Tab-separated table of C-alpha atoms in Angstrom:
chain	number	residue	atom	x	y	z
A	1	MET	CA	48.855	48.355	142.740
A	2	LYS	CA	50.066	49.842	139.992
A	3	LYS	CA	48.246	49.975	136.379
A	4	GLU	CA	49.150	48.924	133.467
A	5	MET	CA	48.512	50.987	130.389
A	6	LYS	CA	48.638	49.845	127.325
A	7	ILE	CA	48.245	51.420	123.331
A	8	ASP	CA	48.194	50.399	121.238
A	9	PHE	CA	49.697	51.534	118.226
A	10	LYS	CA	47.242	50.236	115.592
A	11	GLN	CA	44.474	51.533	116.732
A	12	LEU	CA	45.615	55.006	117.188
A	13	SER	CA	47.167	54.879	113.714
A	14	ALA	CA	44.153	54.101	112.354
A	15	ASP	CA	42.385	56.824	113.856
A	16	PRO	CA	43.611	59.750	110.805
A	17	ARG	CA	43.136	62.593	113.091
A	18	VAL	CA	46.262	61.047	115.641
A	19	LEU	CA	48.249	60.625	112.348
A	20	VAL	CA	46.713	64.704	111.726
A	21	VAL	CA	48.034	65.587	115.124
A	22	ILE	CA	51.331	64.156	115.005
A	23	ILE	CA	52.209	65.549	111.354
A	24	ALA	CA	50.982	68.587	112.829
A	25	ILE	CA	53.374	68.472	115.811
A	26	ALA	CA	56.154	66.935	113.217
A	27	CYS	CA	55.952	70.423	110.889
A	28	ALA	CA	55.378	72.450	113.895
A	29	ALA	CA	59.064	71.474	115.347
A	30	LEU	CA	60.215	71.118	112.106
A	31	ILE	CA	59.014	74.802	110.775
A	32	ALA	CA	59.646	76.253	114.637
A	33	LEU	CA	63.736	74.503	113.988
A	34	CYS	CA	64.192	75.811	110.438
A	35	VAL	CA	63.567	79.582	112.728
A	36	TYR	CA	65.923	79.174	115.195
A	37	THR	CA	68.705	77.656	112.644
A	38	SER	CA	68.000	80.769	110.047
A	39	LYS	CA	68.496	83.072	113.495
A	40	GLN	CA	71.726	80.900	114.692
A	41	THR	CA	72.858	81.360	110.547
A	42	LYS	CA	72.036	84.435	110.660
A	43	ALA	CA	74.123	85.222	113.800
A	44	THR	CA	77.251	83.547	112.439
A	45	GLU	CA	77.053	84.841	108.580
A	46	ALA	CA	77.595	88.552	111.220
A	47	GLN	CA	80.368	86.813	113.003
A	48	ILE	CA	82.046	86.006	110.024
A	49	SER	CA	81.621	89.346	108.318
A	50	GLU	CA	83.117	91.068	111.390
A	51	GLN	CA	85.782	88.994	111.970
A	52	VAL	CA	86.406	88.660	107.690
A	53	SER	CA	86.518	93.151	108.190
A	54	VAL	CA	89.303	92.413	111.515
A	55	PHE	CA	91.169	90.309	109.344
A	56	GLU	CA	91.784	92.708	106.641
A	57	GLN	CA	92.040	95.927	108.573
A	58	ASN	CA	95.020	93.321	110.364
A	59	LYS	CA	96.242	92.048	106.689
A	60	SER	CA	96.398	96.414	105.297
A	61	ALA	CA	98.412	96.226	108.891
A	62	ILE	CA	101.028	94.190	108.581
A	63	ALA	CA	101.369	94.902	104.882
A	64	ASN	CA	102.130	98.514	106.310
A	65	LEU	CA	104.339	97.730	108.930
A	66	LEU	CA	106.242	95.340	106.000
A	67	THR	CA	106.155	98.723	104.401
A	68	LEU	CA	107.860	101.000	107.216
A	69	LYS	CA	110.806	97.526	107.790
A	70	ALA	CA	111.938	98.043	103.680
A	71	ARG	CA	111.713	101.578	104.332
A	72	SER	CA	113.403	101.479	108.211
A	73	GLU	CA	115.971	99.334	106.056
A	74	GLN	CA	116.343	101.353	104.336
A	75	TYR	CA	116.608	104.301	106.338
A	76	ILE	CA	119.562	102.968	108.300
A	77	LYS	CA	120.814	102.146	104.675
A	78	GLN	CA	121.470	105.075	104.066
A	79	ASN	CA	121.950	106.916	107.753
A	80	GLU	CA	125.266	105.248	107.313
A	81	LYS	CA	126.049	105.404	104.322
A	82	TYR	CA	126.012	108.950	105.294
A	83	GLU	CA	127.628	108.150	108.624
A	84	SER	CA	131.722	107.203	106.639
A	85	LEU	CA	130.460	110.285	104.535
A	86	ILE	CA	131.236	112.720	107.280
A	87	THR	CA	134.822	112.171	108.832
A	88	SER	CA	136.175	113.389	112.838
A	89	ASP	CA	139.036	115.269	109.912
A	90	GLY	CA	137.419	118.557	111.880
A	91	LEU	CA	136.619	121.611	110.208
A	92	SER	CA	139.600	124.163	110.364
A	93	GLN	CA	138.956	127.112	108.280
A	94	GLN	CA	143.052	126.715	107.907
A	95	ASP	CA	142.812	123.772	106.050
A	96	PHE	CA	139.805	124.376	103.361
A	97	MET	CA	141.447	127.600	102.437
A	98	VAL	CA	144.433	125.276	101.524
A	99	TYR	CA	142.430	122.635	100.775
A	100	PHE	CA	139.959	124.750	98.754
A	101	ASP	CA	142.731	126.612	96.523
A	102	GLY	CA	144.639	123.615	95.172
A	103	PHE	CA	141.168	121.893	94.759
A	104	CYS	CA	140.262	125.375	92.214
A	105	LYS	CA	143.847	125.214	90.796
A	106	ALA	CA	143.043	121.112	89.529
A	107	TYR	CA	140.062	122.302	87.759
A	108	ASP	CA	142.200	125.002	85.417
A	109	CYS	CA	139.897	128.326	88.647
A	110	ARG	CA	141.032	130.063	90.498
A	111	MET	CA	140.520	130.859	94.089
A	112	ASN	CA	139.683	134.706	94.201
A	113	LEU	CA	138.848	134.634	98.017
A	114	ILE	CA	136.684	132.352	100.554
A	115	GLU	CA	134.495	133.414	103.241
A	116	PHE	CA	133.769	131.836	106.210
A	117	GLY	CA	130.013	131.559	107.902
A	118	GLU	CA	129.135	130.495	111.720
A	119	GLN	CA	129.543	127.397	112.937
A	120	SER	CA	127.170	124.978	114.490
A	121	THR	CA	126.603	121.368	115.856
A	122	GLU	CA	124.075	119.786	116.442
A	123	GLY	CA	123.921	115.830	117.585
A	124	ASP	CA	127.466	114.618	117.589
A	125	VAL	CA	127.465	116.669	113.875
A	126	GLN	CA	129.250	119.913	113.417
A	127	SER	CA	128.798	121.852	110.381
A	128	LEU	CA	129.906	125.128	109.315
A	129	SER	CA	129.475	126.899	106.230
A	130	PHE	CA	132.044	129.166	103.765
A	131	THR	CA	130.841	131.265	100.636
A	132	LEU	CA	133.183	130.156	98.265
A	133	THR	CA	133.839	133.020	94.920
A	134	VAL	CA	135.792	130.987	92.177
A	135	GLU	CA	136.800	132.783	88.616
A	136	GLY	CA	136.544	130.854	85.839
A	137	GLU	CA	135.137	128.898	82.208
A	138	PHE	CA	131.576	128.001	83.360
A	139	GLU	CA	132.009	124.130	82.247
A	140	ASN	CA	134.956	124.274	85.217
A	141	LEU	CA	132.806	125.299	87.936
A	142	MET	CA	129.917	123.619	87.282
A	143	ALA	CA	132.700	120.014	87.401
A	144	ILE	CA	134.055	121.821	90.911
A	145	CYS	CA	130.693	122.816	92.134
A	146	ASP	CA	129.991	118.893	90.635
A	147	GLY	CA	133.302	117.917	92.637
A	148	ILE	CA	132.356	119.430	95.523
A	149	VAL	CA	129.304	117.060	96.347
A	150	THR	CA	130.264	114.003	94.763
A	151	GLN	CA	134.074	113.661	96.893
A	152	ASP	CA	134.716	111.324	99.891
A	153	ARG	CA	134.097	114.097	102.791
A	154	PHE	CA	130.390	115.457	102.327
A	155	TYR	CA	129.662	118.586	101.921
A	156	ARG	CA	126.520	120.219	101.061
A	157	ILE	CA	125.869	123.347	98.234
A	158	ASP	CA	123.374	125.442	98.955
A	159	GLY	CA	123.627	128.340	95.815
A	160	VAL	CA	125.860	128.930	93.555
A	161	THR	CA	125.713	131.980	91.630
A	162	PHE	CA	127.075	133.422	88.523
A	163	THR	CA	128.163	136.721	87.458
A	164	PRO	CA	130.862	138.273	83.967
A	165	GLY	CA	133.754	138.046	84.832
A	166	SER	CA	137.177	139.266	82.609
A	167	GLY	CA	136.727	137.701	79.331
A	168	ASP	CA	134.612	134.657	78.417
A	169	LYS	CA	135.435	133.576	82.654
A	170	LYS	CA	132.647	134.024	84.649
A	171	VAL	CA	132.721	134.282	88.396
A	172	ALA	CA	130.439	131.152	90.614
A	173	VAL	CA	129.967	132.540	94.530
A	174	ILE	CA	129.598	128.805	96.437
A	175	ASN	CA	127.629	129.331	99.361
A	176	VAL	CA	129.252	125.327	101.064
A	177	VAL	CA	128.169	123.457	104.561
A	178	ALA	CA	130.897	121.340	105.449
A	179	PHE	CA	130.173	118.451	107.914
A	180	SER	CA	132.428	116.906	110.651
A	181	LYS	CA	131.324	114.543	114.539
């Protein structure tokens, strides 16, 4: 047999002690819920802060990669330009002697001497260093230097030394390096 238990809520609500206990339990539950939620909120804020930091680092890394990509594209274009300047005509000393004799005459100067240095190879590019000794007016000698580095073939000037020549003329010793594939 079952006993039926009946609770009379009207009688319980009439007793203020019961009401106070219920309110106290509800307040304790609310306080516990607030403390728990506060801890969860702080943990979530810490995770968000960590993720924001990771995001900023990734954003910075992406910006660096984009900059590197732009520089790489610039390098590739510059390399293509250099490759187009480096001819595969070879490094014939006799051809250089004839060419630079006429080149200097075009600038109203006289080539006194051409001395060839060592020929070297780096990768698939060969280089030949030589020294031109040229006599002429200073402006024409400077124009020769400009003409050497601005023509279709790739030359590099490593140094120029000027000394007095006969009359108003100067003598320039120009150290040049020629390149070929």
